[in-house]
Amino acid sequence: MNESYRNGLITAEQKSQDDYDKTVISLSGGALGISLIFIKDIIGDSEPIMVWTVITAWVLWALSITSVLISYFLSRLALRKSIIQLDNDNFSEGVGGCAAKATQVFNVISGALFILGIVFLIIFSSQNIGSKTMNDKTSKESIEKKVPSQPTPHCH
């Protein structure tokens, strides 16, 4: 009973980690796409404000995806090390050795980078939605007053 329960826990942990990695990659990739759509459809022709924040979000999401890929690689090394440790009955370095510990670190890093990317996108969005609303309102008021929002140059 104890052995089968333990094996069930190991399987559940592996599935949970696999789901976590897939989720971070999917969300980071999706967030990149959503931010591009936001710029195209919401900001449109307006001049974006605080562009560095959206670029930072993109970099953070790219690093998040890279962290997951590194985590996959390290996980494979940790499993290989665990097999060797089991064959030699020597777990003095801890199960999976340094690669197992590094895998855990990169898992935390990937999630943190994803969340930071969201924060920077929220900052960018909040600054630019307010700006777009003001630009639309100003243009609407100009049209209602039949005053051009910017003077039109005339050639003589």
mmCIF file of N, CA, C and O in Angstrom, residues 81-134:
data_model
loop_
_atom_site.group_PDB
_atom_site.id
_atom_site.type_symbol
_atom_site.label_atom_id
_atom_site.label_comp_id
_atom_site.label_asym_id
_atom_site.label_seq_id
_atom_site.Cartn_x
_atom_site.Cartn_y
_atom_site.Cartn_z
ATOM 1 N N LYS A 81 20.610 11.439 -13.772
ATOM 2 C CA LYS A 81 21.426 11.344 -12.556
ATOM 3 C C LYS A 81 20.747 10.439 -11.524
ATOM 4 O O LYS A 81 21.408 9.611 -10.876
ATOM 5 N N SER A 82 19.428 10.546 -11.402
ATOM 6 C CA SER A 82 18.685 9.716 -10.446
ATOM 7 C C SER A 82 18.795 8.237 -10.794
ATOM 8 O O SER A 82 18.924 7.393 -9.909
ATOM 9 N N ILE A 83 18.742 7.932 -12.080
ATOM 10 C CA ILE A 83 18.873 6.531 -12.515
ATOM 11 C C ILE A 83 20.263 5.999 -12.147
ATOM 12 O O ILE A 83 20.389 4.889 -11.605
ATOM 13 N N ILE A 84 21.286 6.787 -12.403
ATOM 14 C CA ILE A 84 22.656 6.386 -12.042
ATOM 15 C C ILE A 84 22.774 6.220 -10.533
ATOM 16 O O ILE A 84 23.377 5.249 -10.044
ATOM 17 N N GLN A 85 22.180 7.171 -9.778
ATOM 18 C CA GLN A 85 22.224 7.073 -8.316
ATOM 19 C C GLN A 85 21.530 5.806 -7.827
ATOM 20 O O GLN A 85 22.016 5.142 -6.911
ATOM 21 N N LEU A 86 20.404 5.483 -8.441
ATOM 22 C CA LEU A 86 19.663 4.282 -8.047
ATOM 23 C C LEU A 86 20.473 3.032 -8.366
ATOM 24 O O LEU A 86 20.563 2.112 -7.539
ATOM 25 N N ASP A 87 21.080 3.006 -9.559
ATOM 26 C CA ASP A 87 21.906 1.858 -9.947
ATOM 27 C C ASP A 87 23.076 1.664 -8.995
ATOM 28 O O ASP A 87 23.455 0.532 -8.681
ATOM 29 N N ASN A 88 23.667 2.761 -8.526
ATOM 30 C CA ASN A 88 24.816 2.696 -7.620
ATOM 31 C C ASN A 88 24.420 2.731 -6.147
ATOM 32 O O ASN A 88 25.289 2.668 -5.284
ATOM 33 N N ASP A 89 23.125 2.892 -5.885
ATOM 34 C CA ASP A 89 22.610 3.016 -4.517
ATOM 35 C C ASP A 89 23.376 4.085 -3.742
ATOM 36 O O ASP A 89 23.810 3.879 -2.609
ATOM 37 N N ASN A 90 23.557 5.240 -4.407
ATOM 38 C CA ASN A 90 24.300 6.341 -3.799
ATOM 39 C C ASN A 90 23.543 7.650 -4.066
ATOM 40 O O ASN A 90 23.592 8.189 -5.161
ATOM 41 N N PHE A 91 22.879 8.134 -3.026
ATOM 42 C CA PHE A 91 22.112 9.386 -3.144
ATOM 43 C C PHE A 91 22.749 10.493 -2.299
ATOM 44 O O PHE A 91 22.063 11.399 -1.818
ATOM 45 N N SER A 92 24.068 10.410 -2.139
ATOM 46 C CA SER A 92 24.774 11.362 -1.278
ATOM 47 C C SER A 92 24.654 12.806 -1.771
ATOM 48 O O SER A 92 24.710 13.744 -0.969
ATOM 49 N N GLU A 93 24.455 12.999 -3.085
ATOM 50 C CA GLU A 93 24.308 14.361 -3.631
ATOM 51 C C GLU A 93 22.848 14.821 -3.628
ATOM 52 O O GLU A 93 22.545 15.887 -4.145
ATOM 53 N N GLY A 94 21.969 14.021 -3.073
ATOM 54 C CA GLY A 94 20.545 14.308 -3.137
ATOM 55 C C GLY A 94 19.989 13.745 -4.443
ATOM 56 O O GLY A 94 20.711 13.652 -5.444
ATOM 57 N N VAL A 95 18.738 13.355 -4.435
ATOM 58 C CA VAL A 95 18.134 12.731 -5.614
ATOM 59 C C VAL A 95 18.189 13.691 -6.794
ATOM 60 O O VAL A 95 17.693 14.814 -6.725
ATOM 61 N N GLY A 96 18.829 13.261 -7.867
ATOM 62 C CA GLY A 96 18.934 14.085 -9.072
ATOM 63 C C GLY A 96 20.083 15.070 -9.049
ATOM 64 O O GLY A 96 20.356 15.726 -10.051
ATOM 65 N N GLY A 97 20.745 15.212 -7.917
ATOM 66 C CA GLY A 97 21.905 16.091 -7.810
ATOM 67 C C GLY A 97 21.576 17.566 -8.038
ATOM 68 O O GLY A 97 20.446 18.034 -7.836
ATOM 69 N N CYS A 98 22.573 18.277 -8.505
ATOM 70 C CA CYS A 98 22.448 19.730 -8.728
ATOM 71 C C CYS A 98 21.393 20.056 -9.782
ATOM 72 O O CYS A 98 20.717 21.089 -9.680
ATOM 73 N N ALA A 99 21.255 19.198 -10.777
ATOM 74 C CA ALA A 99 20.287 19.463 -11.848
ATOM 75 C C ALA A 99 18.860 19.513 -11.297
ATOM 76 O O ALA A 99 18.045 20.320 -11.748
ATOM 77 N N ALA A 100 18.559 18.667 -10.313
ATOM 78 C CA ALA A 100 17.215 18.669 -9.720
ATOM 79 C C ALA A 100 16.959 19.988 -8.986
ATOM 80 O O ALA A 100 15.873 20.577 -9.096
ATOM 81 N N LYS A 101 17.968 20.461 -8.262
ATOM 82 C CA LYS A 101 17.822 21.733 -7.553
ATOM 83 C C LYS A 101 17.691 22.893 -8.533
ATOM 84 O O LYS A 101 16.867 23.793 -8.351
ATOM 85 N N ALA A 102 18.504 22.875 -9.586
ATOM 86 C CA ALA A 102 18.450 23.937 -10.592
ATOM 87 C C ALA A 102 17.106 23.932 -11.322
ATOM 88 O O ALA A 102 16.569 24.995 -11.659
ATOM 89 N N THR A 103 16.536 22.749 -11.535
ATOM 90 C CA THR A 103 15.216 22.649 -12.173
ATOM 91 C C THR A 103 14.185 23.396 -11.345
ATOM 92 O O THR A 103 13.374 24.163 -11.884
ATOM 93 N N GLN A 104 14.213 23.194 -10.045
ATOM 94 C CA GLN A 104 13.273 23.888 -9.161
ATOM 95 C C GLN A 104 13.460 25.396 -9.228
ATOM 96 O O GLN A 104 12.476 26.147 -9.258
ATOM 97 N N VAL A 105 14.700 25.848 -9.269
ATOM 98 C CA VAL A 105 14.978 27.282 -9.332
ATOM 99 C C VAL A 105 14.421 27.864 -10.627
ATOM 100 O O VAL A 105 13.754 28.906 -10.620
ATOM 101 N N PHE A 106 14.676 27.194 -11.752
ATOM 102 C CA PHE A 106 14.193 27.712 -13.031
ATOM 103 C C PHE A 106 12.670 27.666 -13.129
ATOM 104 O O PHE A 106 12.069 28.504 -13.806
ATOM 105 N N ASN A 107 12.027 26.725 -12.446
ATOM 106 C CA ASN A 107 10.560 26.708 -12.414
ATOM 107 C C ASN A 107 10.022 27.949 -11.710
ATOM 108 O O ASN A 107 9.072 28.576 -12.181
ATOM 109 N N VAL A 108 10.636 28.313 -10.610
ATOM 110 C CA VAL A 108 10.217 29.515 -9.879
ATOM 111 C C VAL A 108 10.490 30.761 -10.726
ATOM 112 O O VAL A 108 9.642 31.656 -10.837
ATOM 113 N N ILE A 109 11.658 30.806 -11.341
ATOM 114 C CA ILE A 109 12.030 31.955 -12.176
ATOM 115 C C ILE A 109 11.036 32.134 -13.319
ATOM 116 O O ILE A 109 10.597 33.256 -13.601
ATOM 117 N N SER A 110 10.666 31.035 -13.984
ATOM 118 C CA SER A 110 9.755 31.140 -15.132
ATOM 119 C C SER A 110 8.404 31.721 -14.724
ATOM 120 O O SER A 110 7.855 32.583 -15.413
ATOM 121 N N GLY A 111 7.879 31.290 -13.589
ATOM 122 C CA GLY A 111 6.606 31.832 -13.111
ATOM 123 C C GLY A 111 6.717 33.290 -12.708
ATOM 124 O O GLY A 111 5.849 34.112 -13.025
ATOM 125 N N ALA A 112 7.809 33.637 -12.020
ATOM 126 C CA ALA A 112 8.004 35.023 -11.585
ATOM 127 C C ALA A 112 8.155 35.960 -12.789
ATOM 128 O O ALA A 112 7.577 37.058 -12.798
ATOM 129 N N LEU A 113 8.905 35.531 -13.805
ATOM 130 C CA LEU A 113 9.071 36.364 -14.997
ATOM 131 C C LEU A 113 7.749 36.564 -15.722
ATOM 132 O O LEU A 113 7.463 37.656 -16.219
ATOM 133 N N PHE A 114 6.937 35.512 -15.785
ATOM 134 C CA PHE A 114 5.623 35.636 -16.422
ATOM 135 C C PHE A 114 4.778 36.680 -15.691
ATOM 136 O O PHE A 114 4.191 37.566 -16.314
ATOM 137 N N ILE A 115 4.729 36.594 -14.369
ATOM 138 C CA ILE A 115 3.923 37.521 -13.572
ATOM 139 C C ILE A 115 4.445 38.954 -13.723
ATOM 140 O O ILE A 115 3.662 39.895 -13.882
ATOM 141 N N LEU A 116 5.760 39.134 -13.714
ATOM 142 C CA LEU A 116 6.324 40.473 -13.916
ATOM 143 C C LEU A 116 5.957 41.022 -15.294
ATOM 144 O O LEU A 116 5.672 42.216 -15.439
ATOM 145 N N GLY A 117 5.944 40.161 -16.296
ATOM 146 C CA GLY A 117 5.527 40.583 -17.635
ATOM 147 C C GLY A 117 4.094 41.089 -17.626
ATOM 148 O O GLY A 117 3.776 42.105 -18.264
ATOM 149 N N ILE A 118 3.228 40.416 -16.895
ATOM 150 C CA ILE A 118 1.828 40.850 -16.766
ATOM 151 C C ILE A 118 1.768 42.239 -16.122
ATOM 152 O O ILE A 118 1.029 43.107 -16.576
ATOM 153 N N VAL A 119 2.570 42.434 -15.083
ATOM 154 C CA VAL A 119 2.583 43.734 -14.396
ATOM 155 C C VAL A 119 2.978 44.845 -15.371
ATOM 156 O O VAL A 119 2.320 45.896 -15.432
ATOM 157 N N PHE A 120 4.020 44.614 -16.159
ATOM 158 C CA PHE A 120 4.459 45.643 -17.109
ATOM 159 C C PHE A 120 3.425 45.876 -18.214
ATOM 160 O O PHE A 120 3.244 47.007 -18.659
ATOM 161 N N LEU A 121 2.729 44.822 -18.637
ATOM 162 C CA LEU A 121 1.681 45.013 -19.646
ATOM 163 C C LEU A 121 0.518 45.816 -19.063
ATOM 164 O O LEU A 121 -0.055 46.661 -19.744
ATOM 165 N N ILE A 122 0.181 45.573 -17.807
ATOM 166 C CA ILE A 122 -0.886 46.334 -17.160
ATOM 167 C C ILE A 122 -0.500 47.810 -17.075
ATOM 168 O O ILE A 122 -1.325 48.690 -17.342
ATOM 169 N N ILE A 123 0.749 48.085 -16.723
ATOM 170 C CA ILE A 123 1.217 49.482 -16.662
ATOM 171 C C ILE A 123 1.088 50.121 -18.044
ATOM 172 O O ILE A 123 0.533 51.218 -18.190
ATOM 173 N N PHE A 124 1.590 49.432 -19.073
ATOM 174 C CA PHE A 124 1.519 49.949 -20.434
ATOM 175 C C PHE A 124 0.070 50.181 -20.849
ATOM 176 O O PHE A 124 -0.281 51.237 -21.368
ATOM 177 N N SER A 125 -0.777 49.190 -20.603
ATOM 178 C CA SER A 125 -2.182 49.284 -21.006
ATOM 179 C C SER A 125 -2.889 50.424 -20.305
ATOM 180 O O SER A 125 -3.627 51.192 -20.934
ATOM 181 N N SER A 126 -2.681 50.550 -19.004
ATOM 182 C CA SER A 126 -3.372 51.604 -18.260
ATOM 183 C C SER A 126 -2.961 52.986 -18.757
ATOM 184 O O SER A 126 -3.793 53.887 -18.839
ATOM 185 N N GLN A 127 -1.707 53.157 -19.099
ATOM 186 C CA GLN A 127 -1.245 54.447 -19.599
ATOM 187 C C GLN A 127 -1.802 54.747 -20.990
ATOM 188 O O GLN A 127 -2.140 55.874 -21.293
ATOM 189 N N ASN A 128 -1.909 53.725 -21.805
ATOM 190 C CA ASN A 128 -2.314 53.939 -23.193
ATOM 191 C C ASN A 128 -3.822 53.912 -23.391
ATOM 192 O O ASN A 128 -4.316 54.563 -24.301
ATOM 193 N N ILE A 129 -4.558 53.207 -22.562
ATOM 194 C CA ILE A 129 -6.022 53.248 -22.667
ATOM 195 C C ILE A 129 -6.507 54.636 -22.282
ATOM 196 O O ILE A 129 -7.339 55.224 -22.949
ATOM 197 N N GLY A 130 -5.954 55.197 -21.216
ATOM 198 C CA GLY A 130 -6.316 56.548 -20.813
ATOM 199 C C GLY A 130 -5.956 57.560 -21.879
ATOM 200 O O GLY A 130 -6.721 58.466 -22.187
ATOM 201 N N SER A 131 -4.816 57.381 -22.505
ATOM 202 C CA SER A 131 -4.373 58.289 -23.563
ATOM 203 C C SER A 131 -5.279 58.173 -24.778
ATOM 204 O O SER A 131 -5.670 59.171 -25.367
ATOM 205 N N LYS A 132 -5.647 56.969 -25.147
ATOM 206 C CA LYS A 132 -6.519 56.747 -26.313
ATOM 207 C C LYS A 132 -7.885 57.367 -26.053
ATOM 208 O O LYS A 132 -8.448 58.009 -26.929
ATOM 209 N N THR A 133 -8.405 57.207 -24.848
ATOM 210 C CA THR A 133 -9.702 57.779 -24.503
ATOM 211 C C THR A 133 -9.656 59.292 -24.602
ATOM 212 O O THR A 133 -10.559 59.909 -25.147
ATOM 213 N N MET A 134 -8.576 59.887 -24.103
ATOM 214 C CA MET A 134 -8.439 61.342 -24.168
ATOM 215 C C MET A 134 -8.333 61.805 -25.621
ATOM 216 O O MET A 134 -8.944 62.786 -26.006
#
